[in-house]
mmCIF file of C-alpha atoms in Angstrom:
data_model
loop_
_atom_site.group_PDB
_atom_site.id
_atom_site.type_symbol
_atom_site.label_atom_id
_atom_site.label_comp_id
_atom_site.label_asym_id
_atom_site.label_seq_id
_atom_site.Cartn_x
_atom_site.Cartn_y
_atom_site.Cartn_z
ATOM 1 C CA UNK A 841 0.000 0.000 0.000
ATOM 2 C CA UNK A 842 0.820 3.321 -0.533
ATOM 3 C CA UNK A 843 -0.147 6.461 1.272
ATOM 4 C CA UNK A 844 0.439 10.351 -0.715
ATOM 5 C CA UNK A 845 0.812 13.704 1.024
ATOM 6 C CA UNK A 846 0.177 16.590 -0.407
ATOM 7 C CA UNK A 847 3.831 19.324 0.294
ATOM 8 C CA UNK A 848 5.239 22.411 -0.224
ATOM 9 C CA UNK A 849 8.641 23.104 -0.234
ATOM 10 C CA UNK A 850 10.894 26.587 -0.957
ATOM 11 C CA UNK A 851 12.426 27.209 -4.252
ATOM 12 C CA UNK A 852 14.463 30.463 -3.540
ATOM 13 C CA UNK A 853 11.793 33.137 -3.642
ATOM 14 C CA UNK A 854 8.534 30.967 -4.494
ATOM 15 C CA UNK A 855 6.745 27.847 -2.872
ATOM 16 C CA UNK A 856 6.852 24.837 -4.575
ATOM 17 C CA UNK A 857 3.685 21.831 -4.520
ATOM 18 C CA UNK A 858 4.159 18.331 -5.107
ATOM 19 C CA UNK A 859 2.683 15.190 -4.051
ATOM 20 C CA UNK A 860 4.926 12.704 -1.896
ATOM 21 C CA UNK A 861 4.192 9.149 -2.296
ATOM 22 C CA UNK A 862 5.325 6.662 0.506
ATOM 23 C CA UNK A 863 5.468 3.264 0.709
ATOM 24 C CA UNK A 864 4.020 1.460 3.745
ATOM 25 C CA UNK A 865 6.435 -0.640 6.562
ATOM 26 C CA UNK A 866 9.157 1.199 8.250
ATOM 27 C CA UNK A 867 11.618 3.794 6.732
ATOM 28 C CA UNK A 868 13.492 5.472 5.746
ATOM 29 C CA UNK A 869 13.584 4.445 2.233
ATOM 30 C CA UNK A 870 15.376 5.691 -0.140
ATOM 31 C CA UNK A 871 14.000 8.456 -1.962
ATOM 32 C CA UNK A 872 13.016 9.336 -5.684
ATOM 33 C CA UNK A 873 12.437 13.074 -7.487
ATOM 34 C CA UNK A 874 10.269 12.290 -10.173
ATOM 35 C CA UNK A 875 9.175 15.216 -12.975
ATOM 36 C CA UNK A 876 7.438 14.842 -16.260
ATOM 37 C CA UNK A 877 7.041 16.283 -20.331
ATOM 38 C CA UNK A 878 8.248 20.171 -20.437
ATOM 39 C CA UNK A 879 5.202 22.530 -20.488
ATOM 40 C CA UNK A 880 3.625 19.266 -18.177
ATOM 41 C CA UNK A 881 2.299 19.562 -14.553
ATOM 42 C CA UNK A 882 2.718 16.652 -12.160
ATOM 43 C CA UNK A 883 -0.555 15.136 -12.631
ATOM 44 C CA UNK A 884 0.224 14.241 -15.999
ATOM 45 C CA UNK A 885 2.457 11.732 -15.803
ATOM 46 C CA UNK A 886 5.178 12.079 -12.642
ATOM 47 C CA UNK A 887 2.362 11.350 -10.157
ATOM 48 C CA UNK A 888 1.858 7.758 -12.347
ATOM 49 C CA UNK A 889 5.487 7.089 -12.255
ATOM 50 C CA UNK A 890 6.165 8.626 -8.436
ATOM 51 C CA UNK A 891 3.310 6.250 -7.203
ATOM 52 C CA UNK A 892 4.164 3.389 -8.968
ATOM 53 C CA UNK A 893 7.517 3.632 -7.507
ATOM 54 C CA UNK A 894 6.142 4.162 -4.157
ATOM 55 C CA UNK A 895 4.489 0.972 -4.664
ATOM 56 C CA UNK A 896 7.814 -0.629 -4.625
ATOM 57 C CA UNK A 897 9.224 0.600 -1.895
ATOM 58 C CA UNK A 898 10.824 3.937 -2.699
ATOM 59 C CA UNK A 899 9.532 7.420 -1.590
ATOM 60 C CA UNK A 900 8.397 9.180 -4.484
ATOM 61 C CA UNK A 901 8.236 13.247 -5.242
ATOM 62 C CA UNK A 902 6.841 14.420 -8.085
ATOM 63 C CA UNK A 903 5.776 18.471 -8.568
ATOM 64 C CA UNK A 904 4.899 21.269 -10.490
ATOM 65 C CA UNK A 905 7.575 23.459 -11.673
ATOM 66 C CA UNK A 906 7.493 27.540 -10.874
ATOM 67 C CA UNK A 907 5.040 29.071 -12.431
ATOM 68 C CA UNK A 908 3.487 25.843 -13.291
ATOM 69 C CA UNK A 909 0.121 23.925 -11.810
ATOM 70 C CA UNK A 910 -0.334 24.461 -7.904
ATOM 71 C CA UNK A 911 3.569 25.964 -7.510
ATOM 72 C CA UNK A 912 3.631 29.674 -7.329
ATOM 73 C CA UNK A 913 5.589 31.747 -9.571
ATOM 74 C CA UNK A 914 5.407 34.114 -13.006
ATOM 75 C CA UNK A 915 5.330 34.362 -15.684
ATOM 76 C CA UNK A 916 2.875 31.401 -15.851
ATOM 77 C CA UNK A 917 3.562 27.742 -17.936
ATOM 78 C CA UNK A 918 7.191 29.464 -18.909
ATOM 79 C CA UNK A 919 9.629 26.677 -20.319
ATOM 80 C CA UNK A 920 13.271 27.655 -18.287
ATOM 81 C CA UNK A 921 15.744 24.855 -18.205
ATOM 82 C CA UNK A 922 17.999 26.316 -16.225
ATOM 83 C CA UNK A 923 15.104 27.278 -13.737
ATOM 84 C CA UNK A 924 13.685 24.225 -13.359
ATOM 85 C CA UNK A 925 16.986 22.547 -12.491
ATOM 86 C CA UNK A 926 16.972 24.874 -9.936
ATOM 87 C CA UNK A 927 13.534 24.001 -9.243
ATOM 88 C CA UNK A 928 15.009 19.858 -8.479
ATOM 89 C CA UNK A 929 17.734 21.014 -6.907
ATOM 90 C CA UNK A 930 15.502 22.428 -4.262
ATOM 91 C CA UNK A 931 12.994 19.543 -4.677
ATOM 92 C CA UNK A 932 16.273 17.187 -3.322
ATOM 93 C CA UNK A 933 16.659 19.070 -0.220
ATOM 94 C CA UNK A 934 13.040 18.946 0.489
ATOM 95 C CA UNK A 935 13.273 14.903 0.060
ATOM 96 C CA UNK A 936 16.835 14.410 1.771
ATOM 97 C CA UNK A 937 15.429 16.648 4.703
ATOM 98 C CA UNK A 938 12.300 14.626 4.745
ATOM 99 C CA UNK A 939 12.085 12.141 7.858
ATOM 100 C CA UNK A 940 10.461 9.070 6.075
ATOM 101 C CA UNK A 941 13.871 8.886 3.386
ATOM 102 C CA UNK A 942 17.217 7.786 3.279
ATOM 103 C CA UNK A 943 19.341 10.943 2.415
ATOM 104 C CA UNK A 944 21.793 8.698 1.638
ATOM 105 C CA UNK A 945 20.302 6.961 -1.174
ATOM 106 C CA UNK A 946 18.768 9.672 -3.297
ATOM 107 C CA UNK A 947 17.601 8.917 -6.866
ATOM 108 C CA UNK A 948 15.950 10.846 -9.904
ATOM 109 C CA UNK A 949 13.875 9.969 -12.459
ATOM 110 C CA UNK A 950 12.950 12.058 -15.899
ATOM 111 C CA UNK A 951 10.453 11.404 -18.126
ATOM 112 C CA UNK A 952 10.880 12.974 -21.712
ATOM 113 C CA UNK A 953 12.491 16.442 -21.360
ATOM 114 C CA UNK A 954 12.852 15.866 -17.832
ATOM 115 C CA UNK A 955 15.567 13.738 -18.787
ATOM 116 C CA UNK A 956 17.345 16.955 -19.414
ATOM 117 C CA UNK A 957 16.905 18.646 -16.099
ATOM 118 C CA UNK A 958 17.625 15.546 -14.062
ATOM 119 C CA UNK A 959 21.008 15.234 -15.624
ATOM 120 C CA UNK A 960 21.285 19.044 -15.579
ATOM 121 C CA UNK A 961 20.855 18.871 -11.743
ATOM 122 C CA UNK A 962 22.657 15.360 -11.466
ATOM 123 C CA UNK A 963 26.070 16.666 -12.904
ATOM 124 C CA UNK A 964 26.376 18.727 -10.005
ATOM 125 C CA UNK A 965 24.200 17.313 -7.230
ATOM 126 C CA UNK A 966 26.245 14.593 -5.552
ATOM 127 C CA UNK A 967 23.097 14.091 -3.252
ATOM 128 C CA UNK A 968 21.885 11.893 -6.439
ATOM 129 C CA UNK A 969 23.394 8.892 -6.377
ATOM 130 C CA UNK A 970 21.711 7.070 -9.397
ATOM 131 C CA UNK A 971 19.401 8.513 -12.582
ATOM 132 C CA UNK A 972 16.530 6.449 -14.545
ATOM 133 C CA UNK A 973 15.609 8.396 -17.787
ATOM 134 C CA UNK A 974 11.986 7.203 -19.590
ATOM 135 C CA UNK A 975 11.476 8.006 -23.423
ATOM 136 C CA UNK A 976 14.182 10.923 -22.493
ATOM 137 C CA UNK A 977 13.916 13.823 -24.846
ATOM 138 C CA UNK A 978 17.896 14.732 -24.789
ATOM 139 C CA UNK A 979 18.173 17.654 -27.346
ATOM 140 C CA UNK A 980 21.455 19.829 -28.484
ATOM 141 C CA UNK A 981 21.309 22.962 -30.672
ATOM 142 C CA UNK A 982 22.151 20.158 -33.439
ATOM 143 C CA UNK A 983 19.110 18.240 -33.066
ATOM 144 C CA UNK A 984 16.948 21.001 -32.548
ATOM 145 C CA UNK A 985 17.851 22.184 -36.143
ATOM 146 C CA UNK A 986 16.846 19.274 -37.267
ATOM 147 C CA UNK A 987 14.075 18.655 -35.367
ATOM 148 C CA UNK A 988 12.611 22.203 -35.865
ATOM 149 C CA UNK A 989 13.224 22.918 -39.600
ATOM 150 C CA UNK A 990 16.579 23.636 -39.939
ATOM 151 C CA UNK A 991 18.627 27.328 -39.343
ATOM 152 C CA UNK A 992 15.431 28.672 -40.949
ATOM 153 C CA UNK A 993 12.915 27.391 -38.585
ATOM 154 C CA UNK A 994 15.004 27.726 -35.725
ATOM 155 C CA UNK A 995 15.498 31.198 -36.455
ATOM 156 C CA UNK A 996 12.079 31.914 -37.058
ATOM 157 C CA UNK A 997 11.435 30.892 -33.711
ATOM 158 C CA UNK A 998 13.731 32.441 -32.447
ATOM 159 C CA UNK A 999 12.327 35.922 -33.906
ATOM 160 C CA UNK A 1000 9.099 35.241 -32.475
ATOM 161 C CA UNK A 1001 10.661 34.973 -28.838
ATOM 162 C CA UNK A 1002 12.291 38.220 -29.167
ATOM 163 C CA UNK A 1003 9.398 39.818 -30.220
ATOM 164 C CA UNK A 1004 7.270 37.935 -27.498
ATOM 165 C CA UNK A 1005 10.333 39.380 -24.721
ATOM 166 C CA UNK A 1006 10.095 43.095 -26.065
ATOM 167 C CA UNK A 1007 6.063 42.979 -25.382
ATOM 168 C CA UNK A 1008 6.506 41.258 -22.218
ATOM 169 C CA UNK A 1009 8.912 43.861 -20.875
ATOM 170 C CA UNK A 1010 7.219 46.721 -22.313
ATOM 171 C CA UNK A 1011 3.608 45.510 -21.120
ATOM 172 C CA UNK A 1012 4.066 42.394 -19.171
ATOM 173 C CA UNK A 1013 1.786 40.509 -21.031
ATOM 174 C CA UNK A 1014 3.142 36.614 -21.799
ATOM 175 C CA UNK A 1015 2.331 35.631 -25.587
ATOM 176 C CA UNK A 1016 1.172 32.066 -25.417
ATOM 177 C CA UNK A 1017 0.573 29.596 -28.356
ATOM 178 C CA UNK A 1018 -0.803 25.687 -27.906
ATOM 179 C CA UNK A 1019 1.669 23.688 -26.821
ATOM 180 C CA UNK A 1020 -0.483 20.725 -28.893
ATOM 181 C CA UNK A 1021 -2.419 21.517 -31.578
ATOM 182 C CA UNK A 1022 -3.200 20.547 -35.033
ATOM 183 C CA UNK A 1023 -4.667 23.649 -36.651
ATOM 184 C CA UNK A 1024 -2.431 26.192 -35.322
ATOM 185 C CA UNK A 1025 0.895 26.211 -37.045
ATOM 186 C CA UNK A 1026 2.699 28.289 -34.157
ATOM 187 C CA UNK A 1027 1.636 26.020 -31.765
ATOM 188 C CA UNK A 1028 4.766 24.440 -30.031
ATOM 189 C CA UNK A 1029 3.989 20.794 -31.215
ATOM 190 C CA UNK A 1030 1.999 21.305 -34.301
ATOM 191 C CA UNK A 1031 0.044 18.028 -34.415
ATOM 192 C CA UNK A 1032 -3.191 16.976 -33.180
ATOM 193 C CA UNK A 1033 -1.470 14.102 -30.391
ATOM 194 C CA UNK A 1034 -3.973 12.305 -28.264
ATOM 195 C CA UNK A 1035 -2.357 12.311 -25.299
ATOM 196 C CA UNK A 1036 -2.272 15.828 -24.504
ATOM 197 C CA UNK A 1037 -5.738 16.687 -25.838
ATOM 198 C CA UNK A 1038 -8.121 13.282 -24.655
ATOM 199 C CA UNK A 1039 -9.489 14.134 -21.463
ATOM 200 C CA UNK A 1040 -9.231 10.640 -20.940
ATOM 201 C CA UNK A 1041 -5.092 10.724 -20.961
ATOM 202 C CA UNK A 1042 -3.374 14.309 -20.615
ATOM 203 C CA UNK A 1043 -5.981 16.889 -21.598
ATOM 204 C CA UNK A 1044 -6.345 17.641 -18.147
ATOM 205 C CA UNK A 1045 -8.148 20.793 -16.426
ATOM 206 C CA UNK A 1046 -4.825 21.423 -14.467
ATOM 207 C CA UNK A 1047 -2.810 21.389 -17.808
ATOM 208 C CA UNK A 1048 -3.778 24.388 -19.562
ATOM 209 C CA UNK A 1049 -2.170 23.577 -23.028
ATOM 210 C CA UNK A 1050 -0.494 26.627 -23.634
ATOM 211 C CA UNK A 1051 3.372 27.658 -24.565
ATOM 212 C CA UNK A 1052 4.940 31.321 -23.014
ATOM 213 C CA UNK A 1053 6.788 32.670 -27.324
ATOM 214 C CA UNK A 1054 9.369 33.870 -25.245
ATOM 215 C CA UNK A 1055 10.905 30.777 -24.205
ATOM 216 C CA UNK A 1056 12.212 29.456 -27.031
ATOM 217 C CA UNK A 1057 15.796 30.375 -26.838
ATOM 218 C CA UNK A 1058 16.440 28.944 -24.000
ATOM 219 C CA UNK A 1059 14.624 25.217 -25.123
ATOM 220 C CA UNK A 1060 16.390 25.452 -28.539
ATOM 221 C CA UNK A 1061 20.041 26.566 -26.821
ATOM 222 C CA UNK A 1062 19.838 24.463 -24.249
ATOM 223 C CA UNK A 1063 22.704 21.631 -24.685
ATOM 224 C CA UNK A 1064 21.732 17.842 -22.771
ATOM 225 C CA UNK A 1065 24.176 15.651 -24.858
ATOM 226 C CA UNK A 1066 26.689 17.884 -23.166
ATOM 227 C CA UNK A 1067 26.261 16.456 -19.953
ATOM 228 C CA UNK A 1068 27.032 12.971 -20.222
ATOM 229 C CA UNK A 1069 30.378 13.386 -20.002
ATOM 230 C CA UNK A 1070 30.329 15.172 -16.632
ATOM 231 C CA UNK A 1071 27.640 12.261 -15.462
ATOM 232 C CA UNK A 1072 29.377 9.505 -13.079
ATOM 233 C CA UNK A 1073 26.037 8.491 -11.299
ATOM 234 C CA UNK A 1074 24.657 4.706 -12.586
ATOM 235 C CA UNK A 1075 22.553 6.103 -15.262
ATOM 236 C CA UNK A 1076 19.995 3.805 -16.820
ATOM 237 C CA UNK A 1077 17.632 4.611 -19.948
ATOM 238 C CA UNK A 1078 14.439 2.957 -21.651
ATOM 239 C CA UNK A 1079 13.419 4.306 -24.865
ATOM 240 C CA UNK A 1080 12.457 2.700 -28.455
ATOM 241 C CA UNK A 1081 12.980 3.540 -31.853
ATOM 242 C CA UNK A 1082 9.529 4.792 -32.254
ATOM 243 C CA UNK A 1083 9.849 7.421 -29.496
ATOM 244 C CA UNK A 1084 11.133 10.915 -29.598
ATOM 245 C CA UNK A 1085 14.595 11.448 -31.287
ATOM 246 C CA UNK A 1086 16.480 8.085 -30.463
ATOM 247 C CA UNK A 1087 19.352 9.218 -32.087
ATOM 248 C CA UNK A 1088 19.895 11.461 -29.199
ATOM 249 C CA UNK A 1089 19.519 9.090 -26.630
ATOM 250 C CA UNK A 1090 22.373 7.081 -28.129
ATOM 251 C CA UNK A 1091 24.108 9.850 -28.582
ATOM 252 C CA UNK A 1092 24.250 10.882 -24.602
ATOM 253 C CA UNK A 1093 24.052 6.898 -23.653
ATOM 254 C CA UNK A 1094 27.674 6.711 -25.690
ATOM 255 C CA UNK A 1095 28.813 9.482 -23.653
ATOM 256 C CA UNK A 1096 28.311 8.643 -20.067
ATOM 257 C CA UNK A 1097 30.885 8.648 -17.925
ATOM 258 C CA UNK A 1098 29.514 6.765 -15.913
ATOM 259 C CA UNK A 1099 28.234 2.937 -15.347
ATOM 260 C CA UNK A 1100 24.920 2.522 -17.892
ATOM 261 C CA UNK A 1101 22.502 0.892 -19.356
ATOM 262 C CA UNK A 1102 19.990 0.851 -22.117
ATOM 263 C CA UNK A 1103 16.615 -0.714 -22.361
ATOM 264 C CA UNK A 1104 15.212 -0.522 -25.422
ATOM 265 C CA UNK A 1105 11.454 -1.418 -25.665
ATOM 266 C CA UNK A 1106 8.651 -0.532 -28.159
ATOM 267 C CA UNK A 1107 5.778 1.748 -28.538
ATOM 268 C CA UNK A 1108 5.878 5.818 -29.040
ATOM 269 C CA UNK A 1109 6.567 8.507 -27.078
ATOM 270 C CA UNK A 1110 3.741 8.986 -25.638
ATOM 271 C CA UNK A 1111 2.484 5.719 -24.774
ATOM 272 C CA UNK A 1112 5.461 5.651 -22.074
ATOM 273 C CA UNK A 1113 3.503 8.520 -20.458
ATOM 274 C CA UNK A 1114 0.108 6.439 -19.621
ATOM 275 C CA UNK A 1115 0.300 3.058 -21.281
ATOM 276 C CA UNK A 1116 0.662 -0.349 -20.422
ATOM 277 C CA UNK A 1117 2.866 -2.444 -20.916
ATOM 278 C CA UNK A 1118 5.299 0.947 -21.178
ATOM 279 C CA UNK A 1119 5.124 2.375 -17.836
ATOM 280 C CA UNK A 1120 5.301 -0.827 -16.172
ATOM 281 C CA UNK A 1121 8.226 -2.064 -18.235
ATOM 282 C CA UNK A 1122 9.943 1.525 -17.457
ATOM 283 C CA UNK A 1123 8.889 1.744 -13.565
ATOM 284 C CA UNK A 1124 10.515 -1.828 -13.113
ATOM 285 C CA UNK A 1125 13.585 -1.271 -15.081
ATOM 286 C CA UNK A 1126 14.206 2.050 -13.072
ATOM 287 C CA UNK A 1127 12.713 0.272 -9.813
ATOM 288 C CA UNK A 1128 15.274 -2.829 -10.240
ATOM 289 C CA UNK A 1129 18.398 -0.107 -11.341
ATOM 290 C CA UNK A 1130 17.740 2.390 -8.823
ATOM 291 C CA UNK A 1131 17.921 -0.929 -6.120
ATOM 292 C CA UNK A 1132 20.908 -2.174 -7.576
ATOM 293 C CA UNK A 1133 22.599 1.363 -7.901
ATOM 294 C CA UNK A 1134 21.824 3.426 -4.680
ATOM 295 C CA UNK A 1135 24.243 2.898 -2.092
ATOM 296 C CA UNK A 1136 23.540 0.270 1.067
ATOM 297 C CA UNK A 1137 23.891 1.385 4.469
#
């Protein structure tokens, strides 16, 4: 069985809100940060994987980003890397000060561009000891040419964010597009993908489905393959071919400095958000890694 709690926690200047799932029997246990999609709030896909987890014995943390869901914050549903590895950095002091957990034995786990900001904390957070990464969107400026039409397209997006900036700091109104849709062509993922708008999956009320202009620059310059080289922590991955860019998975697998491994599974991207058998063959890979990996008293 396992019991959730609903916490806040500090992050600098604003309060953070997550949900911590514990396992029953005694403690502590060792102790998992757990964050979703970009543009995603916790009840999206984290709380599936953070429960699960809990369900096998780890303490589980999963919450919404500043500006994001129930976390305070502006501007609202803004995509900063750098900010929300800030955001787990602060998120791993709330867990290692937590009395149920194991300080010693502190693990992360990323779903999609998560992946990113786990690693981006991980590389210089020795509190994390081990890092699971689930259909991991790892991007470079490289990839994000060709993932988002080239110099052209890239700098077309780019021109939109600095136009988006110069209203926001003239007016302090955020320009928002879609982050999903299929009939706007600025949205930030210009396809109609069931996940994020069935009610039934991700189109949820707390997810408002929208994308700040201005934040492009720092998505498209932000540079993940970098970072496997500074990784040591056990680092384990589950992805497929059919899932989003695998070529940059492999890419920051071959890099790791670090002990690794590789799962590769089927089914697309987003079916590791809310699908069987996908989560369950991701939550016990990272479940069996993270036991293996994190340290023993």
């Amino acid at each position: 069985m396992t019991t959730v709690q609903k916490v806040k926690f500090s992050a600098g200047d604003v309060a953070l809100t997550g949900n911590l799932f514990l396992p029953d029997g005694p403690g502590p246990v060792p102790g998992i940060v757990v964050a979703g999609t970009w543009t995603s709030v916790k009840e999206l896909m984290a709380d599936r994987y953070a429960e699960r987890l809990a369900d096998r014995g780890f303490a589980a943390l999963s919450f919404d980003f500043t500006g994001y869901g129930e976390s305070e914050g502006e501007p609202r549903d803004y995509e900063v890397p750098e900010r929300k590895v800030r955001d787990i950095n602060h998120a791993v002091t709330f867990l290692a000060e937590h009395p149920a957990v194991n300080a010693a034995r502190l693990g992360a786990l990323g779903v999609c561009a998560a992946a990113m900001y786990m690693s981006g904390n991980a590389v210089d957070d020795p509190r994390i000891r081990s890092l699971a990464l689930v259909a991991p969107w790892l991007h470079d400026p490289e990839i994000c040419r060709e993932v988002y039409g080239g110099e052209e397209g890239v700098a077309g997006k780019l021109a939109e964010a600095a136009g988006a900036r110069a209203k926001y700091e003239a007016t302090g109104e955020v320009e928002y597009v879609p982050v999903v849709s299929g009939s706007d062509p600025r949205a930030a993922m210009p396809f109609d993908i069931d996940f994020y708008l069935n009610p039934d999956r991700g189109g949820l009320p707390q997810w408002p489905n929208r994308f700040a202009v201005m934040a492009w620059p720092g998505w498209l310059d932000y540079d993940s393959i970098s970072l496997a080289a500074r990784l040591t922590q056990p680092v384990l991955l589950v992805h497929s071919e059919d899932a989003a860019i695998p070529d940059g998975a492999r890419r920051f697998h071959a890099a790791l400095a670090g002990p690794k491994e590789f799962v590769w599974t089927e089914g697309d991207q987003f079916a590791f958000y809310d699908q069987e058998p996908q989560v369950t063959t991701a939550v016990d890979a990272a479940a069996a890694h993270f036991a293996r990996t994190l340290p023993r008293e």
